Coordinates of C-alpha atoms in Angstrom, one line a residue:
Chain A
M1 CA -31.8 -33.6 -34.6
E2 CA -30.3 -30.2 -35.0
E3 CA -33.5 -28.5 -33.9
L4 CA -33.6 -30.7 -30.8
G5 CA -30.1 -29.6 -30.1
S6 CA -30.8 -25.9 -30.5
V7 CA -34.0 -26.2 -28.3
A8 CA -32.0 -27.8 -25.6
A9 CA -29.3 -25.2 -25.9
R10 CA -31.9 -22.4 -25.6
V11 CA -33.5 -24.1 -22.6
G12 CA -30.1 -24.3 -21.0
V13 CA -29.4 -20.6 -21.7
V14 CA -32.8 -19.5 -20.3
W15 CA -32.2 -21.7 -17.3
L16 CA -28.8 -20.1 -16.6
V17 CA -30.1 -16.6 -17.2
L18 CA -32.9 -17.2 -14.7
V19 CA -30.5 -18.7 -12.2
F20 CA -28.2 -15.7 -12.5
A21 CA -30.9 -13.1 -12.4
L22 CA -32.9 -14.6 -9.6
V23 CA -30.3 -16.2 -7.4
V24 CA -26.7 -15.5 -8.1
L25 CA -26.9 -11.7 -8.5
P26 CA -29.1 -11.1 -5.4
S27 CA -26.8 -13.3 -3.4
A28 CA -23.7 -11.6 -4.6
L29 CA -25.2 -8.3 -3.6
G30 CA -26.5 -9.7 -0.4
I31 CA -30.1 -8.9 -1.0
S32 CA -33.1 -11.2 -0.9
L33 CA -36.0 -11.3 -3.4
G34 CA -38.2 -13.2 -0.9
I35 CA -38.4 -16.3 -3.0
S36 CA -36.8 -18.5 -0.3
E37 CA -39.0 -17.0 2.3
A38 CA -42.1 -17.9 0.3
Y39 CA -40.7 -21.4 -0.3
M40 CA -40.1 -21.8 3.4
W41 CA -43.6 -20.7 4.2
V42 CA -45.2 -23.2 1.8
L43 CA -42.9 -25.9 3.3
V44 CA -43.8 -25.2 6.9
K45 CA -47.5 -25.2 6.0
T46 CA -47.2 -28.5 4.1
L47 CA -45.4 -30.2 6.9
E48 CA -47.9 -29.0 9.5
W49 CA -50.7 -30.4 7.3
A50 CA -48.8 -33.7 6.9
T51 CA -48.3 -34.0 10.7
I52 CA -52.0 -33.6 11.3
R53 CA -52.8 -36.2 8.6
I54 CA -50.4 -38.6 10.0
E55 CA -51.8 -38.3 13.5
K56 CA -55.3 -38.9 12.2
G57 CA -54.3 -41.7 9.9
V58 CA -52.2 -43.5 12.5
K59 CA -54.7 -43.6 15.3
K60 CA -56.6 -46.7 14.2
P61 CA -54.7 -49.1 12.1
Q62 CA -51.3 -48.9 13.7
P63 CA -51.5 -47.5 17.2
Q64 CA -48.0 -48.4 18.1
M65 CA -46.6 -45.8 15.7
L66 CA -48.2 -42.9 17.6
K67 CA -47.2 -44.4 20.9
S68 CA -43.6 -44.7 19.9
P69 CA -42.1 -41.2 19.3
A70 CA -38.7 -42.7 18.6
A71 CA -37.0 -39.7 20.2
N72 CA -38.3 -40.7 23.6
G73 CA -36.1 -43.7 24.0
I74 CA -36.6 -47.3 25.0
I75 CA -35.8 -47.4 28.6
E76 CA -35.7 -45.3 31.7
R77 CA -32.2 -45.5 33.1
D78 CA -31.5 -46.3 36.7
E79 CA -29.0 -43.7 37.9
T80 CA -28.4 -45.1 41.3
P81 CA -24.6 -44.9 41.9
M82 CA -22.7 -48.1 42.4
E83 CA -21.8 -47.4 46.0
K84 CA -25.4 -47.0 47.1
E85 CA -26.6 -49.9 44.9
I86 CA -24.2 -52.5 46.1
E87 CA -23.8 -51.3 49.7
H88 CA -27.4 -51.7 50.0
L89 CA -27.1 -55.4 49.4
H90 CA -24.1 -55.9 51.6
R91 CA -24.0 -57.1 55.1
V92 CA -20.3 -57.0 55.3
E93 CA -18.4 -58.0 52.1
F94 CA -18.5 -59.3 48.6
E95 CA -21.7 -61.1 47.7
F96 CA -22.7 -63.0 44.5
S97 CA -25.3 -60.3 44.0
D98 CA -22.6 -57.7 43.4
I99 CA -22.6 -58.5 39.7
F100 CA -26.3 -57.5 39.4
Y101 CA -25.3 -53.9 39.2
F102 CA -22.8 -54.4 36.4
C103 CA -25.2 -56.7 34.6
R104 CA -27.9 -54.1 34.6
K105 CA -25.6 -51.3 33.6
G106 CA -24.3 -53.5 30.7
F107 CA -27.8 -54.3 29.5
E108 CA -28.9 -50.8 29.7
A109 CA -26.0 -49.8 27.5
I110 CA -26.9 -52.5 25.0
V111 CA -30.5 -51.4 24.8
E112 CA -29.7 -47.7 24.6
D113 CA -26.4 -45.9 25.0
E114 CA -25.4 -42.2 25.0
V115 CA -22.6 -42.5 22.5
T116 CA -23.3 -44.7 19.5
Q117 CA -26.7 -43.1 18.8
R118 CA -25.0 -39.7 18.3
F119 CA -23.2 -41.1 15.3
S120 CA -26.3 -42.0 13.4
S121 CA -29.1 -39.7 12.2
E122 CA -31.5 -38.4 14.8
E123 CA -35.0 -40.0 14.5
L124 CA -37.9 -37.6 14.0
V125 CA -41.2 -37.6 15.9
S126 CA -43.2 -36.8 12.8
W127 CA -42.6 -37.6 9.1
N128 CA -41.2 -34.8 7.0
L129 CA -42.3 -36.2 3.7
L130 CA -38.8 -37.4 2.8
T131 CA -38.4 -41.1 1.9
R132 CA -35.6 -41.7 4.3
T133 CA -37.2 -40.7 7.6
N134 CA -39.1 -42.8 10.0
V135 CA -41.4 -45.7 9.6
N136 CA -43.3 -46.4 6.4
F137 CA -45.5 -43.3 6.8
H138 CA -46.3 -42.9 3.1
Y139 CA -48.9 -45.6 3.1
I140 CA -51.1 -43.9 5.6
S141 CA -53.5 -42.1 3.3
L142 CA -53.8 -41.5 -0.4
R143 CA -53.6 -37.7 0.0
L144 CA -50.3 -38.0 1.8
T145 CA -48.9 -40.4 -0.8
V146 CA -49.9 -37.9 -3.5
V147 CA -48.2 -35.0 -1.7
W148 CA -45.1 -37.2 -1.2
V149 CA -45.0 -38.0 -4.9
I150 CA -45.3 -34.3 -5.8
G151 CA -42.5 -33.7 -3.3
V152 CA -40.3 -36.2 -4.9
I153 CA -40.8 -34.6 -8.3
V154 CA -40.2 -31.1 -7.0
R155 CA -37.1 -32.2 -5.1
Y156 CA -35.5 -34.3 -7.8
C157 CA -36.6 -32.5 -11.0
L158 CA -36.7 -28.9 -10.0
L159 CA -34.7 -28.3 -6.8
L160 CA -31.8 -30.7 -7.5
P161 CA -30.9 -29.3 -11.0
L162 CA -31.2 -25.7 -9.6
R163 CA -29.1 -26.5 -6.6
F164 CA -26.6 -28.4 -8.7
T165 CA -26.2 -25.4 -11.0
L166 CA -25.8 -23.1 -8.1
A167 CA -23.3 -25.3 -6.4
T168 CA -21.3 -25.5 -9.6
I169 CA -21.4 -21.7 -10.0
G170 CA -20.5 -21.2 -6.3
I171 CA -17.6 -23.6 -6.3
T172 CA -16.2 -22.4 -9.7
S173 CA -16.3 -18.8 -8.7
M174 CA -14.7 -19.6 -5.4
I175 CA -11.8 -21.3 -7.1
V176 CA -11.5 -18.7 -9.9
G177 CA -12.1 -15.7 -7.6
T178 CA -9.6 -16.7 -4.9
T179 CA -7.0 -17.7 -7.4
M180 CA -7.3 -14.2 -9.0
V181 CA -7.2 -12.4 -5.7
G182 CA -4.3 -14.6 -4.7
Q183 CA -2.2 -13.0 -7.5
L184 CA -2.4 -9.6 -5.9
P185 CA 0.4 -8.5 -3.6
N186 CA -0.4 -8.6 0.2
S187 CA -2.3 -5.5 1.0
S188 CA -5.6 -4.4 2.6
V189 CA -7.1 -4.3 -0.8
K190 CA -6.3 -8.0 -1.2
D191 CA -7.8 -8.8 2.2
Y192 CA -10.9 -6.9 1.3
L193 CA -11.4 -8.6 -2.1
S194 CA -10.7 -12.0 -0.5
E195 CA -13.5 -11.4 1.9
V196 CA -15.8 -10.3 -0.8
V197 CA -15.1 -13.5 -2.8
H198 CA -15.5 -15.7 0.2
L199 CA -18.8 -14.0 1.3
T200 CA -20.3 -14.0 -2.1
C201 CA -19.5 -17.6 -2.9
S202 CA -20.7 -18.8 0.4
R203 CA -24.0 -16.9 -0.1
I204 CA -24.4 -18.7 -3.4
L205 CA -23.6 -22.0 -1.8
V206 CA -26.1 -21.4 1.0
R207 CA -28.7 -20.9 -1.6
A208 CA -27.6 -24.1 -3.3
L209 CA -28.7 -25.8 -0.1
S210 CA -31.8 -23.7 0.3
G211 CA -30.3 -22.6 3.6
T212 CA -32.1 -20.3 6.0
I213 CA -29.8 -19.2 8.7
H214 CA -30.8 -17.2 11.8
Y215 CA -27.9 -15.5 13.5
H216 CA -28.3 -14.5 17.1
N217 CA -26.4 -12.1 19.2
K218 CA -24.3 -10.7 16.4
E219 CA -22.6 -8.3 18.8
N220 CA -20.5 -11.3 20.0
K221 CA -19.3 -12.1 16.5
P222 CA -15.7 -13.5 16.5
Q223 CA -13.1 -10.7 16.1
K224 CA -9.8 -10.7 14.4
G225 CA -7.0 -12.5 16.2
G226 CA -9.4 -14.7 18.1
I227 CA -10.4 -18.3 17.9
C228 CA -13.9 -19.3 17.0
V229 CA -14.9 -22.8 18.3
A230 CA -18.2 -24.4 17.3
N231 CA -19.9 -27.8 17.5
H232 CA -19.6 -29.9 14.4
T233 CA -22.3 -31.5 12.4
S234 CA -21.2 -31.5 8.9
P235 CA -18.7 -29.8 6.5
I236 CA -21.4 -27.3 5.6
D237 CA -21.0 -25.8 9.1
V238 CA -18.2 -23.8 7.4
I239 CA -20.5 -22.3 4.8
M240 CA -23.2 -21.5 7.4
L241 CA -20.6 -19.5 9.4
T242 CA -18.7 -17.9 6.5
N243 CA -22.0 -16.6 5.2
D244 CA -21.9 -14.1 8.0
G245 CA -18.2 -13.3 8.1
C246 CA -14.9 -14.7 7.1
Y247 CA -12.7 -17.1 9.0
A248 CA -9.3 -18.6 8.6
M249 CA -9.9 -22.3 8.4
V250 CA -7.8 -25.0 10.0
G251 CA -7.8 -28.5 8.8
Q252 CA -6.2 -31.3 7.0
V253 CA -5.3 -31.2 3.3
H254 CA -7.8 -33.2 1.3
G255 CA -7.6 -34.7 -2.1
G256 CA -10.0 -34.2 -5.1
L257 CA -12.3 -31.3 -5.4
M258 CA -11.8 -30.3 -1.8
G259 CA -8.1 -30.2 -2.4
V260 CA -8.5 -27.9 -5.4
I261 CA -10.7 -25.5 -3.3
Q262 CA -8.2 -25.6 -0.5
S263 CA -5.2 -24.8 -2.5
A264 CA -7.1 -22.0 -4.3
T265 CA -8.5 -20.3 -1.2
V266 CA -5.2 -20.5 0.7
K267 CA -3.7 -18.1 -1.8
A268 CA -6.2 -15.4 -1.0
C269 CA -6.8 -16.0 2.7
P270 CA -4.5 -17.2 5.4
H271 CA -6.1 -20.6 6.0
V272 CA -4.0 -23.2 7.8
W273 CA -3.9 -26.5 6.0
F274 CA -1.9 -29.4 7.4
E275 CA -0.5 -32.4 5.6
R276 CA -1.7 -35.7 7.1
S277 CA 1.8 -36.3 8.5
E278 CA 1.9 -32.9 10.1
I279 CA -1.5 -33.1 11.9
K280 CA -0.1 -35.7 14.3
D281 CA 2.6 -33.4 15.3
R282 CA 0.8 -31.5 18.0
H283 CA 3.6 -29.1 18.7
L284 CA 3.7 -28.0 15.1
V285 CA 0.0 -27.5 15.0
T286 CA 0.0 -25.4 18.2
K287 CA 2.9 -23.4 17.0
R288 CA 1.3 -22.5 13.6
L289 CA -1.9 -21.6 15.3
R290 CA -0.1 -19.5 17.9
E291 CA 1.6 -17.6 15.2
H292 CA -1.7 -16.9 13.5
V293 CA -3.4 -15.7 16.7
A294 CA -0.5 -13.5 17.6
D295 CA -1.1 -11.4 14.4
K296 CA -4.1 -9.3 15.4
S297 CA -4.8 -8.3 11.8
K298 CA -5.5 -11.9 10.7
L299 CA -9.0 -13.4 10.5
P300 CA -10.3 -15.4 13.4
I301 CA -9.5 -19.1 13.2
L302 CA -12.4 -21.5 13.0
I303 CA -12.0 -24.7 14.9
F304 CA -14.3 -27.7 15.5
P305 CA -12.8 -29.1 18.7
E306 CA -14.9 -32.2 18.7
G307 CA -12.8 -33.4 15.8
T308 CA -15.7 -35.3 14.2
C309 CA -19.3 -34.8 13.0
I310 CA -21.9 -35.5 15.6
N311 CA -25.6 -35.8 14.8
N312 CA -26.5 -32.4 16.2
T313 CA -28.3 -33.7 19.3
S314 CA -25.3 -33.4 21.6
V315 CA -21.9 -31.9 22.1
M316 CA -19.0 -34.3 22.8
M317 CA -15.6 -33.9 24.3
F318 CA -13.6 -30.9 23.1
K319 CA -10.1 -31.8 22.4
K320 CA -7.9 -29.6 24.5
G321 CA -5.4 -28.5 21.8
S322 CA -7.3 -25.4 20.7
F323 CA -7.6 -24.3 24.3
E324 CA -3.9 -24.4 24.9
I325 CA -3.1 -21.7 22.3
G326 CA -4.3 -18.9 24.5
G327 CA -6.1 -15.8 23.3
T328 CA -9.8 -15.2 23.3
I329 CA -12.2 -18.0 22.4
Y330 CA -15.4 -17.1 20.7
P331 CA -17.9 -20.0 21.2
V332 CA -20.5 -20.5 18.6
A333 CA -23.5 -22.9 18.8
I334 CA -24.9 -24.3 15.6
K335 CA -28.3 -26.1 15.7
Y336 CA -30.0 -27.4 12.6
D337 CA -33.7 -27.9 12.4
P338 CA -34.0 -31.6 11.5
Q339 CA -37.6 -31.3 10.2
F340 CA -36.5 -29.9 6.9
G341 CA -33.5 -32.2 6.2
D342 CA -30.8 -34.0 8.0
A343 CA -27.6 -31.9 8.0
F344 CA -25.5 -34.6 9.8
W345 CA -22.7 -36.1 7.8
N346 CA -22.5 -39.8 8.8
S347 CA -19.0 -40.1 7.3
S348 CA -18.7 -43.8 8.1
K349 CA -21.8 -44.5 5.9
Y350 CA -21.8 -41.9 3.1
N351 CA -19.0 -40.3 1.1
I352 CA -19.1 -36.6 0.6
V353 CA -20.8 -36.7 -2.8
S354 CA -23.7 -38.9 -1.8
Y355 CA -24.0 -36.8 1.4
L356 CA -24.3 -33.6 -0.7
L357 CA -26.8 -35.3 -2.9
R358 CA -28.9 -36.2 0.1
I359 CA -28.7 -32.6 1.3
M360 CA -29.6 -31.2 -2.1
T361 CA -32.6 -33.4 -2.4
S362 CA -33.9 -32.5 1.0
W363 CA -36.4 -29.7 1.6
A364 CA -34.0 -27.2 3.0
I365 CA -31.3 -26.5 5.6
V366 CA -32.6 -24.4 8.4
C367 CA -30.2 -23.5 11.2
N368 CA -29.7 -21.3 14.1
V369 CA -26.3 -19.8 14.9
W370 CA -25.7 -18.3 18.3
Y371 CA -22.6 -16.2 18.9
L372 CA -21.8 -16.6 22.6
P373 CA -19.9 -14.0 24.6
P374 CA -16.1 -14.4 24.3
M375 CA -14.4 -16.5 26.9
V376 CA -10.8 -16.5 28.2
R377 CA -9.0 -19.0 30.3
K378 CA -9.3 -18.2 34.0
E379 CA -6.4 -18.2 36.3
G380 CA -5.6 -21.7 37.7
E381 CA -7.8 -23.3 35.1
D382 CA -6.1 -25.9 32.9
A383 CA -6.9 -26.4 29.2
V384 CA -9.2 -29.4 29.8
Q385 CA -11.3 -27.5 32.4
F386 CA -11.5 -24.5 30.1
A387 CA -12.5 -26.7 27.1
N388 CA -15.3 -28.2 29.3
R389 CA -16.5 -24.8 30.3
V390 CA -16.7 -23.7 26.7
K391 CA -18.4 -26.9 25.7
S392 CA -21.1 -26.5 28.4
A393 CA -21.8 -22.9 27.2
I394 CA -22.3 -24.1 23.6
A395 CA -24.4 -27.1 24.7
H396 CA -26.6 -25.0 26.9
Q397 CA -27.2 -22.3 24.2
G398 CA -27.9 -24.8 21.4
G399 CA -30.1 -27.0 23.5
L400 CA -27.8 -29.9 23.0
T401 CA -26.9 -32.7 25.4
E402 CA -23.5 -32.4 26.9
L403 CA -21.5 -35.7 26.8
P404 CA -18.1 -36.3 28.3
W405 CA -17.3 -39.0 25.7
D406 CA -14.7 -38.5 23.0
G407 CA -16.2 -38.2 19.5
G408 CA -13.2 -40.2 18.3
L409 CA -15.1 -43.3 19.6
K410 CA -16.9 -43.2 16.2
R411 CA -13.9 -45.1 14.9
A412 CA -11.6 -45.9 17.7
K413 CA -12.2 -48.2 20.7
V414 CA -12.6 -46.9 24.2
K415 CA -9.4 -46.6 26.2
D416 CA -8.7 -49.2 28.8
T417 CA -8.3 -46.5 31.5
F418 CA -12.0 -46.0 31.7
K419 CA -12.6 -49.7 32.5
E420 CA -9.7 -49.5 35.1
E421 CA -11.5 -46.6 36.7
Q422 CA -14.6 -48.7 37.2
Q423 CA -12.6 -51.5 38.6
K424 CA -10.9 -49.1 41.0
N425 CA -14.2 -47.8 42.2
Y426 CA -15.5 -51.3 42.9
S427 CA -12.2 -52.3 44.6
K428 CA -12.4 -49.3 46.9
M429 CA -15.8 -50.3 47.9
L430 CA -14.8 -53.8 48.7
V431 CA -12.1 -52.5 50.9
R432 CA -14.4 -50.0 52.6
N433 CA -17.1 -52.7 53.1
G434 CA -14.6 -54.6 55.2
S435 CA -14.0 -57.7 53.3
I436 CA -10.3 -57.1 53.4
G437 CA -10.2 -55.5 56.8
S438 CA -12.0 -58.4 58.4
L439 CA -10.0 -61.1 56.7
S440 CA -8.1 -62.1 59.8
T441 CA -11.3 -62.6 61.9
G442 CA -12.4 -65.4 59.5
T443 CA -16.0 -66.3 59.0
E444 CA -17.9 -64.5 61.7
S445 CA -21.1 -64.6 59.7
D446 CA -21.4 -68.4 59.9
Chain B
M1 CA -32.4 -45.8 9.6
G2 CA -35.9 -46.1 11.0
S3 CA -37.6 -47.0 7.7
R4 CA -35.4 -50.0 7.0
A5 CA -35.9 -51.3 10.5
S6 CA -39.6 -51.7 10.5
T7 CA -40.1 -52.8 6.9
L8 CA -37.9 -55.9 7.4
L9 CA -39.6 -57.1 10.6
R10 CA -42.7 -59.1 9.6
D11 CA -45.8 -59.0 11.7
E12 CA -45.7 -62.8 12.3
E13 CA -42.2 -62.5 13.6
I14 CA -43.2 -59.8 16.0
E15 CA -46.1 -61.9 17.3
E16 CA -43.7 -64.9 17.9
I17 CA -41.2 -62.7 19.7
K18 CA -44.0 -61.2 21.7
K19 CA -45.2 -64.6 22.9
E20 CA -41.7 -65.8 23.6
T21 CA -40.3 -62.8 25.4
G22 CA -43.3 -60.8 26.7
F23 CA -42.2 -57.6 25.1
S24 CA -44.9 -55.3 23.7
H25 CA -45.3 -54.6 20.0
S26 CA -43.8 -51.1 20.2
Q27 CA -40.9 -52.3 22.4
I28 CA -40.0 -54.9 19.8
T29 CA -40.0 -52.5 16.9
R30 CA -37.9 -50.0 18.9
L31 CA -35.5 -52.7 19.9
Y32 CA -35.3 -53.9 16.3
S33 CA -34.3 -50.4 15.3
R34 CA -31.6 -50.5 17.9
F35 CA -30.5 -54.0 16.8
T36 CA -30.1 -52.8 13.2
S37 CA -28.2 -49.7 14.2
L38 CA -25.7 -51.9 16.1
D39 CA -25.5 -54.3 13.2
K40 CA -22.6 -52.6 11.4
G41 CA -22.1 -55.6 9.0
E42 CA -25.8 -55.1 8.0
N43 CA -26.3 -58.9 7.8
G44 CA -29.1 -59.2 10.3
T45 CA -26.9 -60.5 13.0
L46 CA -24.7 -59.1 15.7
S47 CA -21.1 -60.2 16.3
R48 CA -19.1 -59.7 19.5
E49 CA -17.4 -56.7 17.9
D50 CA -20.8 -55.1 17.3
F51 CA -21.4 -55.2 21.0
Q52 CA -17.9 -54.0 21.9
R53 CA -18.4 -50.9 19.8
I54 CA -20.8 -49.6 22.6
P55 CA -18.4 -47.6 24.7
E56 CA -20.4 -47.9 27.9
L57 CA -20.4 -51.6 27.6
A58 CA -16.8 -51.8 26.7
I59 CA -15.8 -50.1 29.9
N60 CA -18.0 -52.4 32.0
P61 CA -15.8 -54.7 34.0
L62 CA -18.1 -57.6 33.2
G63 CA -18.7 -56.5 29.6
D64 CA -17.1 -59.5 28.1
R65 CA -19.2 -61.9 30.2
I66 CA -22.3 -60.0 29.4
I67 CA -21.6 -60.1 25.7
N68 CA -20.9 -63.7 25.9
A69 CA -24.3 -64.4 27.4
F70 CA -25.8 -63.5 24.0
F71 CA -23.9 -66.1 22.1
P72 CA -24.9 -69.8 22.4
E73 CA -22.0 -72.3 22.7
G74 CA -19.7 -72.2 19.7
E75 CA -21.6 -69.4 17.8
D76 CA -20.2 -66.0 17.0
Q77 CA -23.4 -64.4 15.6
V78 CA -26.7 -63.7 17.2
N79 CA -29.9 -62.8 15.3
F80 CA -32.7 -60.6 16.5
R81 CA -34.7 -63.5 17.9
G82 CA -31.7 -64.6 20.1
F83 CA -30.9 -61.0 21.0
M84 CA -34.5 -60.5 22.3
R85 CA -34.4 -63.8 24.2
T86 CA -31.4 -62.7 26.2
L87 CA -32.7 -59.2 26.7
A88 CA -36.0 -60.7 28.0
H89 CA -34.2 -61.8 31.2
F90 CA -34.1 -58.1 32.2
R91 CA -37.7 -57.4 31.6
P92 CA -39.4 -56.4 34.9
I93 CA -42.0 -58.8 36.3
E94 CA -45.3 -57.1 35.8
D95 CA -48.2 -57.5 38.3
N96 CA -50.3 -59.6 35.9
E97 CA -47.4 -62.0 35.4
K98 CA -47.1 -62.8 39.1
S99 CA -50.5 -64.3 39.3
K100 CA -50.2 -66.2 36.1
D101 CA -51.1 -69.9 36.1
Q102 CA -48.2 -72.2 36.3
N103 CA -49.1 -74.4 33.3
G104 CA -47.2 -72.5 30.6
P105 CA -43.5 -72.5 30.2
E106 CA -41.8 -70.3 32.8
P107 CA -41.3 -66.7 31.4
L108 CA -37.7 -65.7 30.7
N109 CA -37.9 -62.9 33.2
S110 CA -38.9 -65.0 36.2
R111 CA -36.9 -64.8 39.4
S112 CA -35.4 -68.2 38.8
N113 CA -34.4 -67.3 35.2
K114 CA -32.9 -64.1 36.3
L115 CA -30.9 -65.9 38.9
H116 CA -29.9 -68.5 36.4
F117 CA -28.6 -65.8 34.1
A118 CA -26.4 -64.4 36.9
F119 CA -25.2 -67.9 37.8
R120 CA -24.1 -68.5 34.2
L121 CA -22.0 -65.4 34.3
Y122 CA -19.9 -66.9 37.1
D123 CA -20.0 -70.4 35.6
L124 CA -17.3 -70.0 33.0
D125 CA -16.9 -73.6 32.0
K126 CA -20.7 -74.3 32.0
D127 CA -20.5 -77.3 34.3
D128 CA -23.4 -76.0 36.5
K129 CA -21.1 -75.3 39.4
I130 CA -19.1 -72.2 40.4
S131 CA -15.7 -73.3 41.4
R132 CA -13.3 -71.3 43.5
D133 CA -11.2 -70.7 40.4
E134 CA -14.2 -69.4 38.4
L135 CA -15.2 -67.1 41.2
L136 CA -11.6 -65.8 41.4
Q137 CA -11.6 -65.1 37.7
V138 CA -14.8 -63.1 37.8
L139 CA -13.6 -61.2 40.9
R140 CA -10.4 -60.4 39.0
M141 CA -12.4 -58.9 36.1
M142 CA -14.3 -56.7 38.6
V143 CA -11.3 -55.4 40.6
G144 CA -8.6 -55.3 38.0
V145 CA -5.2 -54.8 39.4
N146 CA -6.3 -53.1 42.6
I147 CA -6.4 -56.0 44.9
S148 CA -3.7 -58.6 45.5
D149 CA -4.0 -62.3 44.7
E150 CA -3.8 -63.2 48.3
Q151 CA -6.6 -60.8 49.3
L152 CA -8.8 -61.9 46.5
G153 CA -8.2 -65.5 47.3
S154 CA -9.4 -65.0 50.8
I155 CA -12.6 -63.3 49.5
A156 CA -13.2 -66.2 47.2
D157 CA -12.6 -68.7 49.9
R158 CA -14.9 -67.0 52.3
T159 CA -17.7 -66.5 49.8
I160 CA -17.6 -70.2 48.8
Q161 CA -17.4 -71.4 52.4
E162 CA -20.5 -69.3 53.3
A163 CA -22.6 -70.6 50.4
D164 CA -21.4 -74.2 50.1
Q165 CA -23.8 -76.5 51.8
D166 CA -22.7 -80.0 50.6
G167 CA -19.0 -79.4 51.2
D168 CA -17.8 -79.9 47.6
S169 CA -16.1 -76.4 47.7
A170 CA -18.1 -75.3 44.7
I171 CA -21.5 -73.6 44.4
S172 CA -24.3 -75.3 42.7
F173 CA -27.3 -73.4 41.3
A174 CA -29.4 -74.5 44.3
E175 CA -26.8 -73.2 46.7
F176 CA -26.6 -70.0 44.7
V177 CA -30.4 -69.5 45.0
K178 CA -30.3 -70.1 48.7
V179 CA -27.6 -67.5 49.3
L180 CA -29.5 -64.9 47.4
E181 CA -32.8 -65.8 48.8
K182 CA -33.2 -62.4 50.6
V183 CA -32.1 -60.3 47.7
D184 CA -34.6 -58.4 45.6
V185 CA -33.5 -60.1 42.4
E186 CA -36.7 -59.1 40.6
Q187 CA -35.8 -55.5 40.9
K188 CA -32.0 -55.6 40.8
M189 CA -32.0 -57.7 37.6
S190 CA -34.6 -55.6 35.7
I191 CA -34.4 -52.6 33.4
R192 CA -37.3 -50.2 33.2
F193 CA -38.4 -50.6 29.6
L194 CA -40.8 -47.9 28.5
H195 CA -44.1 -49.1 26.9

């Protein structure tokens, strides 16, 4: 029994030493040993091979699979505007056929709609050898099944423990590091050390996710005293961005592990955490952010104006609050490559721990980060228009669909005013078509 | 998620739905995937709330009437089979269906069935007649608060008067069909489903 124990202890020590030597040290120093590059190369090759196998295997037995690249949708929408559609039917006034337009729109929305699909994981065109994607691809050929099984073993028996170790080291050193730095008096040394701790820990955490991040246009990187706004897919967005520079975070105070991290980091770095009761007080939020931005020596604030995680296929409405503060906005577009793993946090379905487990048992997190040229509010532009302009820029750069809808619809019901808008449009048309104008003349069409 | 969707749908089931609705195999599997993603209760059926969660449908002035069309009298759940049956009304009529022999049951997407579907949206009390009051209620849903009772009443009167042939001040299905005889119902009441 004792022998078994000492062997286990020795294995544990060797494991930790290896992890430290090969991952933690290089990441702390910001250098790469090329291991993750090699891993990515193998991964890309394997997935390419799998795609070819699937295409071959699918052709005969199940032709419908190949024909249905889920990403292509179910229907082709009719975009004829209501005015044209209904006027077309009209001779003079209301007709029974007026409801056809609303019917068809309703059914189109039932079959396929722009909003709800953004709150569930994007479907892939080809299988990426993870269990949870797409149709039952792993029965296609024996070789594919074998590769899939090997994949499961690698992901759960090798990658998961490695990543778990790294995540633990990363989070612990984040808490310990920031707490220690937090003891120092406010000075430039403290700021410098705080940045070092944040950068180092986020590098370790990125490795815990096997993250490969490509940063583009670094010359536009957010500057001190500015506000960085980005599209939001998952809490790991923060790590992806911090890996290349520090930000002051804005958010709600959480409980549990998140709470511990938050209260540790805020000692070292001027993050702005709000109590749940405070966040509803918009004036207070704006005031605290204004104070922060006014101090040009403070780190740029990082805000996700969508207010909720979207599945990384689109950008939804930007809440106007962040655009009322003033100052320079540094837009950032984040686009993950879904082939290697789904970064989207479907918070209504998974809690944070099971989400992290899913990420850590995926192949890797590959993402592109684009720094866009800074933007300022134009004269005569209100906060909503400015928010939309920034949103467009991010959507365009990230190759994401731009949607006017509020991400809050994930949980809340749509406001009645939208329906009233539709009713108003229809009423206007009735009036214009003369039903009401010709009331006095009676039934001339008899 | 995609994997769950297609593993639970048996081939025989797909065949039956195919026969009943005319949807293709791949359309059925894709619509099943849609069905399961709408099914937040994960119990294989949809409730009215599941439909109302679609924002674009919730803002539709006739949204509630449309949702209602999925639920047979007295039921508050619809399964995939029923979901597909209702959707089938909006399948376009394909060329080979036009020349089909008249022996089999009439397909759900026929002109007459499409018209019947629209008729039932007006016929709130399901007595196979559209009364002035029913028409008024539906008109009110469509215009909201923007048109006065008086004006709307006149529109309803006029519409009924024009379509009513037997003088009972209500519209029967036959009269409804007659009024819409020149309308391209086949196209207006169809969605372009991809194959």
